CSV table of C-alpha atoms in Angstrom, one decimal:
chain,number,residue,atom,x,y,z
A,228,MET,CA,-0.7,-65.8,23.2
A,229,THR,CA,-1.2,-69.4,22.2
A,230,ARG,CA,-0.4,-72.7,23.9
A,231,GLN,CA,1.2,-75.8,22.3
A,232,ASN,CA,2.4,-79.1,23.6
A,233,SER,CA,5.4,-79.2,25.9
A,234,GLN,CA,8.4,-79.9,23.8
A,235,VAL,CA,12.1,-80.6,23.7
A,236,GLY,CA,13.9,-79.3,20.6
A,237,ALA,CA,15.6,-81.4,17.9
A,238,ASP,CA,18.9,-80.5,19.5
A,239,GLY,CA,17.8,-82.2,22.8
A,240,ARG,CA,17.7,-78.9,24.7
A,241,SER,CA,14.7,-77.9,26.9
A,242,GLY,CA,13.9,-74.4,28.0
A,243,TRP,CA,12.8,-71.1,26.5
A,244,ARG,CA,13.3,-70.7,22.7
A,245,PHE,CA,13.5,-67.3,21.1
A,246,ALA,CA,13.3,-66.2,17.4
A,247,ILE,CA,14.3,-62.6,16.9
A,248,ASP,CA,14.3,-60.2,13.9
A,249,ARG,CA,16.3,-57.1,14.7
A,250,GLY,CA,15.5,-54.5,12.1
A,251,GLY,CA,16.5,-50.9,11.7
A,252,THR,CA,13.5,-49.5,13.5
A,253,PHE,CA,11.8,-52.3,15.5
A,254,THR,CA,13.0,-55.6,16.9
A,255,ASP,CA,10.4,-58.4,16.9
A,256,ILE,CA,10.7,-61.3,19.3
A,257,VAL,CA,8.8,-64.6,19.3
A,258,ALA,CA,9.3,-66.8,22.4
A,259,VAL,CA,8.2,-70.4,23.1
A,260,SER,CA,8.2,-71.3,26.8
A,261,PRO,CA,9.1,-74.7,28.1
A,262,ASP,CA,5.4,-75.6,28.3
A,263,GLY,CA,4.7,-74.5,24.7
A,264,THR,CA,3.2,-71.1,25.3
A,265,VAL,CA,4.0,-68.6,22.5
A,266,LEU,CA,4.6,-65.0,23.5
A,267,THR,CA,5.6,-62.0,21.3
A,268,ARG,CA,7.2,-58.6,21.9
A,269,LYS,CA,8.0,-55.6,19.7
A,270,VAL,CA,10.6,-53.0,20.9
A,271,LEU,CA,12.5,-50.2,19.4
A,272,SER,CA,15.9,-51.4,18.0
A,273,GLU,CA,17.6,-48.2,19.3
A,274,ASN,CA,16.6,-46.7,22.6
A,275,PRO,CA,19.9,-45.8,24.4
A,276,GLY,CA,18.1,-44.1,27.3
A,277,ALA,CA,16.2,-47.3,28.2
A,278,TYR,CA,18.5,-50.3,27.3
A,279,ASP,CA,21.7,-51.2,25.6
A,280,ASP,CA,20.4,-53.9,23.2
A,281,ALA,CA,16.9,-54.4,21.9
A,282,ALA,CA,17.0,-58.2,21.6
A,283,LEU,CA,18.4,-58.7,25.1
A,284,HIS,CA,15.8,-56.2,26.5
A,285,GLY,CA,13.0,-58.1,24.8
A,286,ILE,CA,14.2,-61.4,26.3
A,287,ARG,CA,14.3,-59.8,29.7
A,288,GLN,CA,10.8,-58.5,29.4
A,289,ILE,CA,9.4,-61.9,28.4
A,290,LEU,CA,11.3,-63.7,31.2
A,291,GLY,CA,10.3,-61.0,33.7
A,292,VAL,CA,13.9,-60.1,34.5
A,293,ALA,CA,14.9,-56.5,35.6
A,294,PRO,CA,16.5,-54.4,32.9
A,295,ASP,CA,19.9,-54.3,34.7
A,296,ALA,CA,19.8,-57.9,35.9
A,297,ALA,CA,21.8,-60.8,34.4
A,298,LEU,CA,19.9,-63.1,32.0
A,299,PRO,CA,19.1,-66.6,33.4
A,300,ALA,CA,20.9,-68.3,30.6
A,301,HIS,CA,20.3,-71.7,32.1
A,302,GLN,CA,16.6,-71.3,31.4
A,303,ILE,CA,17.1,-70.5,27.7
A,304,ALA,CA,17.5,-73.4,25.2
A,305,SER,CA,18.2,-71.4,22.0
A,306,ILE,CA,18.2,-68.0,20.4
A,307,LYS,CA,17.9,-67.6,16.6
A,308,MET,CA,18.4,-64.1,15.3
A,309,GLY,CA,18.3,-62.2,12.0
A,310,THR,CA,19.8,-58.7,12.2
A,311,THR,CA,20.4,-55.7,10.0
A,312,VAL,CA,23.3,-54.5,12.2
A,313,ALA,CA,25.8,-54.9,9.3
A,314,THR,CA,23.4,-53.6,6.7
A,315,ASN,CA,22.7,-50.5,8.7
A,316,ALA,CA,26.4,-49.9,9.3
A,317,LEU,CA,27.0,-50.1,5.5
A,318,LEU,CA,24.1,-47.8,4.6
A,319,GLU,CA,25.1,-45.2,7.3
A,320,ARG,CA,28.9,-45.6,6.5
A,321,LYS,CA,29.6,-46.5,10.2
A,322,GLY,CA,31.9,-49.5,9.6
A,323,GLU,CA,35.4,-50.1,10.7
A,324,PRO,CA,38.1,-47.7,9.3
A,325,THR,CA,39.5,-49.7,6.4
A,326,VAL,CA,42.6,-49.7,4.2
A,327,LEU,CA,42.6,-51.2,0.8
A,328,VAL,CA,45.8,-53.0,-0.1
A,329,ILE,CA,45.9,-53.6,-3.9
A,330,THR,CA,48.5,-54.3,-6.6
A,331,ALA,CA,50.4,-51.1,-7.4
A,332,GLY,CA,49.0,-49.4,-10.5
A,333,PHE,CA,45.4,-50.4,-9.6
A,334,GLU,CA,44.9,-48.1,-6.7
A,335,ASP,CA,41.8,-46.5,-8.3
A,336,GLN,CA,40.4,-49.7,-9.8
A,337,LEU,CA,37.5,-50.2,-7.3
A,338,GLU,CA,36.6,-46.5,-7.5
A,339,ILE,CA,36.5,-46.8,-11.3
A,340,GLY,CA,34.5,-50.0,-11.1
A,341,THR,CA,33.1,-51.6,-14.2
A,342,GLN,CA,31.8,-48.3,-15.7
A,343,ALA,CA,28.3,-49.7,-15.3
A,344,ARG,CA,25.9,-46.8,-14.7
A,345,PRO,CA,22.2,-46.8,-13.6
A,346,ASP,CA,21.5,-43.9,-16.0
A,347,ILE,CA,23.8,-44.0,-19.0
A,348,PHE,CA,22.7,-40.5,-20.2
A,349,ALA,CA,23.0,-38.7,-16.9
A,350,LEU,CA,25.1,-35.6,-17.2
A,351,ARG,CA,26.0,-35.5,-13.5
A,352,ILE,CA,27.2,-38.8,-12.2
A,353,VAL,CA,26.8,-39.3,-8.4
A,354,LYS,CA,29.0,-42.1,-7.1
A,355,PRO,CA,28.5,-43.7,-3.8
A,356,ASP,CA,31.0,-43.0,-1.0
A,357,LEU,CA,33.9,-45.4,-0.8
A,358,VAL,CA,33.9,-47.6,2.3
A,359,TYR,CA,37.7,-47.6,2.5
A,360,SER,CA,39.5,-44.5,3.7
A,361,ARG,CA,43.0,-45.3,2.6
A,362,VAL,CA,44.8,-47.2,-0.3
A,363,ILE,CA,48.1,-48.9,-0.4
A,364,GLY,CA,49.6,-49.8,-3.7
A,365,ALA,CA,51.6,-53.0,-3.0
A,366,ARG,CA,54.7,-53.5,-5.2
A,367,GLU,CA,53.9,-56.9,-6.6
A,368,ARG,CA,52.5,-58.5,-9.8
A,369,VAL,CA,51.6,-62.0,-10.7
A,370,MET,CA,50.6,-62.8,-14.2
A,371,ALA,CA,47.6,-64.8,-15.3
A,372,ASP,CA,49.7,-67.9,-15.9
A,373,GLY,CA,51.3,-67.7,-12.4
A,374,ARG,CA,54.6,-66.1,-13.4
A,375,VAL,CA,55.8,-63.6,-10.8
A,376,LEU,CA,56.6,-60.5,-12.7
A,377,VAL,CA,57.3,-58.4,-9.6
A,378,PRO,CA,58.1,-60.1,-6.3
A,379,LEU,CA,56.2,-58.7,-3.3
A,380,ASP,CA,58.2,-55.8,-1.7
A,381,GLU,CA,57.6,-56.8,1.9
A,382,PRO,CA,59.6,-54.0,3.6
A,383,HIS,CA,57.7,-51.4,1.6
A,384,LEU,CA,54.3,-52.9,2.3
A,385,ALA,CA,55.1,-53.4,6.0
A,386,ALA,CA,56.0,-49.7,6.3
A,387,GLN,CA,52.9,-48.6,4.5
A,388,LEU,CA,50.7,-50.9,6.7
A,389,GLY,CA,52.3,-49.4,9.8
A,390,GLU,CA,51.5,-45.9,8.6
A,391,ALA,CA,47.9,-46.9,7.9
A,392,ARG,CA,47.5,-48.5,11.3
A,393,SER,CA,49.0,-45.4,13.0
A,394,ALA,CA,46.5,-43.2,11.0
A,395,GLY,CA,43.6,-45.1,12.6
A,396,CYS,CA,42.8,-47.9,10.2
A,397,ARG,CA,41.9,-51.1,12.0
A,398,ALA,CA,40.7,-53.3,9.1
A,399,ALA,CA,42.6,-54.2,5.9
A,400,ALA,CA,41.3,-55.7,2.6
A,401,ILE,CA,44.0,-57.3,0.5
A,402,VAL,CA,43.2,-57.6,-3.2
A,403,PHE,CA,46.0,-58.5,-5.6
A,404,MET,CA,45.8,-59.1,-9.3
A,405,HIS,CA,45.1,-62.8,-10.1
A,406,GLY,CA,45.2,-63.5,-6.3
A,407,TYR,CA,42.2,-65.8,-6.7
A,408,ALA,CA,44.4,-68.3,-8.5
A,409,TYR,CA,47.8,-67.5,-7.1
A,410,PRO,CA,47.3,-66.4,-3.5
A,411,GLU,CA,50.9,-66.6,-2.2
A,412,HIS,CA,51.4,-62.8,-2.2
A,413,GLU,CA,48.0,-62.2,-0.6
A,414,MET,CA,48.8,-64.6,2.2
A,415,ARG,CA,52.1,-63.0,2.9
A,416,ALA,CA,50.5,-59.5,2.8
A,417,ALA,CA,47.9,-60.8,5.3
A,418,ASP,CA,50.7,-61.9,7.7
A,419,LEU,CA,52.3,-58.4,7.4
A,420,ALA,CA,48.9,-56.8,8.1
A,421,ARG,CA,48.3,-58.9,11.3
A,422,ALA,CA,51.9,-58.2,12.4
A,423,ALA,CA,51.2,-54.4,12.0
A,424,GLY,CA,48.3,-54.7,14.4
A,425,PHE,CA,45.2,-54.9,12.1
A,426,GLU,CA,42.3,-56.5,14.0
A,427,GLN,CA,40.5,-57.5,10.8
A,428,VAL,CA,42.2,-58.8,7.7
A,429,SER,CA,40.0,-59.8,4.7
A,430,VAL,CA,41.9,-61.6,1.9
A,431,SER,CA,40.2,-61.7,-1.5
A,432,HIS,CA,41.1,-65.3,-2.4
A,433,GLN,CA,39.4,-66.4,0.9
A,434,VAL,CA,36.5,-64.0,1.0
A,435,SER,CA,35.4,-64.2,-2.7
A,436,PRO,CA,37.8,-66.0,-5.1
A,437,LEU,CA,36.3,-64.5,-8.3
A,438,VAL,CA,38.3,-63.9,-11.5
A,439,LYS,CA,37.3,-60.3,-11.9
A,440,ILE,CA,39.2,-58.0,-9.5
A,441,VAL,CA,36.4,-55.5,-9.1
A,442,GLY,CA,33.8,-57.9,-7.8
A,443,ARG,CA,36.4,-59.7,-5.7
A,444,GLY,CA,37.7,-56.4,-4.3
A,445,ASP,CA,34.3,-54.9,-3.5
A,446,THR,CA,33.3,-58.0,-1.6
A,447,SER,CA,36.6,-58.1,0.3
A,448,VAL,CA,36.4,-54.4,1.2
A,449,VAL,CA,32.9,-54.8,2.5
A,450,ASP,CA,33.9,-57.8,4.5
A,451,ALA,CA,36.7,-55.9,6.2
A,452,TYR,CA,34.5,-52.9,6.8
A,453,LEU,CA,31.6,-54.8,8.4
A,454,SER,CA,33.0,-58.0,10.0
A,455,PRO,CA,34.2,-56.2,13.2
A,456,ILE,CA,30.9,-54.5,13.7
A,457,LEU,CA,29.0,-57.8,13.4
A,458,ARG,CA,31.5,-59.6,15.5
A,459,ARG,CA,31.2,-57.1,18.3
A,460,TYR,CA,27.5,-57.4,18.3
A,461,VAL,CA,27.6,-61.2,18.3
A,462,ASP,CA,30.1,-61.1,21.2
A,463,ARG,CA,27.9,-58.7,23.2
A,464,VAL,CA,24.8,-61.0,22.8
A,465,ALA,CA,26.9,-64.1,23.6
A,466,GLY,CA,28.5,-62.4,26.6
A,467,ALA,CA,25.1,-61.8,28.1
A,468,LEU,CA,24.3,-65.5,27.8
A,469,THR,CA,27.3,-66.9,29.6
A,470,GLY,CA,27.8,-67.7,33.3
A,471,PRO,CA,27.0,-70.4,35.8
A,472,ALA,CA,23.5,-71.4,36.8
A,473,PRO,CA,22.4,-70.3,40.2
A,474,ASP,CA,22.3,-73.9,41.5
A,475,GLY,CA,26.1,-74.1,41.0
A,476,ARG,CA,26.0,-76.2,37.8
A,477,SER,CA,28.7,-75.5,35.2
A,478,ASP,CA,28.1,-73.0,32.5
A,479,ASP,CA,25.0,-73.9,30.4
A,480,THR,CA,25.2,-71.6,27.5
A,481,PRO,CA,22.1,-71.5,25.2
A,482,LEU,CA,22.4,-72.3,21.5
A,483,LEU,CA,22.9,-69.0,19.7
A,484,GLN,CA,22.5,-68.9,15.9
A,485,PHE,CA,22.5,-65.9,13.5
A,486,MET,CA,20.9,-66.1,10.1
A,487,ALA,CA,23.1,-65.2,7.1
A,488,SER,CA,21.9,-62.8,4.4
A,489,SER,CA,21.3,-65.8,2.2
A,490,GLY,CA,18.8,-67.2,4.7
């Protein structure tokens, strides 16, 4: 434990400041108190019998709050966190049930990929499991110059989306040929997906507007697969930090920031 000068952050907030790294095994927490004292904690990232969330548990430990008590959010100035929640969900294939909506005729395109292989002479090719569980071939086709060769068959797509939603898919990735440059069909398909009840709709021209359909499609599928997991985690942490101060002041929510994978 070290002591520094009392400080107010660049954002003008005063109070406890937490920096948290939530890894797959351990969660590390560094806290700076209002008077500049630095404290650290290391807790297991997963310990269901003891607490629901490692980061919140570590904060409670440092603040001396009971495990089942509400956090004194008015005492906290900021929380900055890096987390592998999404990475772990991808590695363990525990993301949201996802349907891929792609131009008809290209239903196997993402599974085929680019034919790049880590071992070109291997006799037995082991491919990674797909993150989407269902594929819809949308009847549409836009050419590279923007000409509409096949208009989007909206009734057919709406029916297919309804079936996928009834089958348990809650996320949809929409990836159309040349959608990066001519997104009208993708935008309309996204409207149909939301109307069908999909909670997460990732559209390729918004997620990753790349020319190549494989790279654009892979990124869009992963976005659809993981975004709900990460959103639920962020909401859980944010929800624990809301509420009025005990002296009756209005809600004084701490600044909550999450680090992107790019840093």
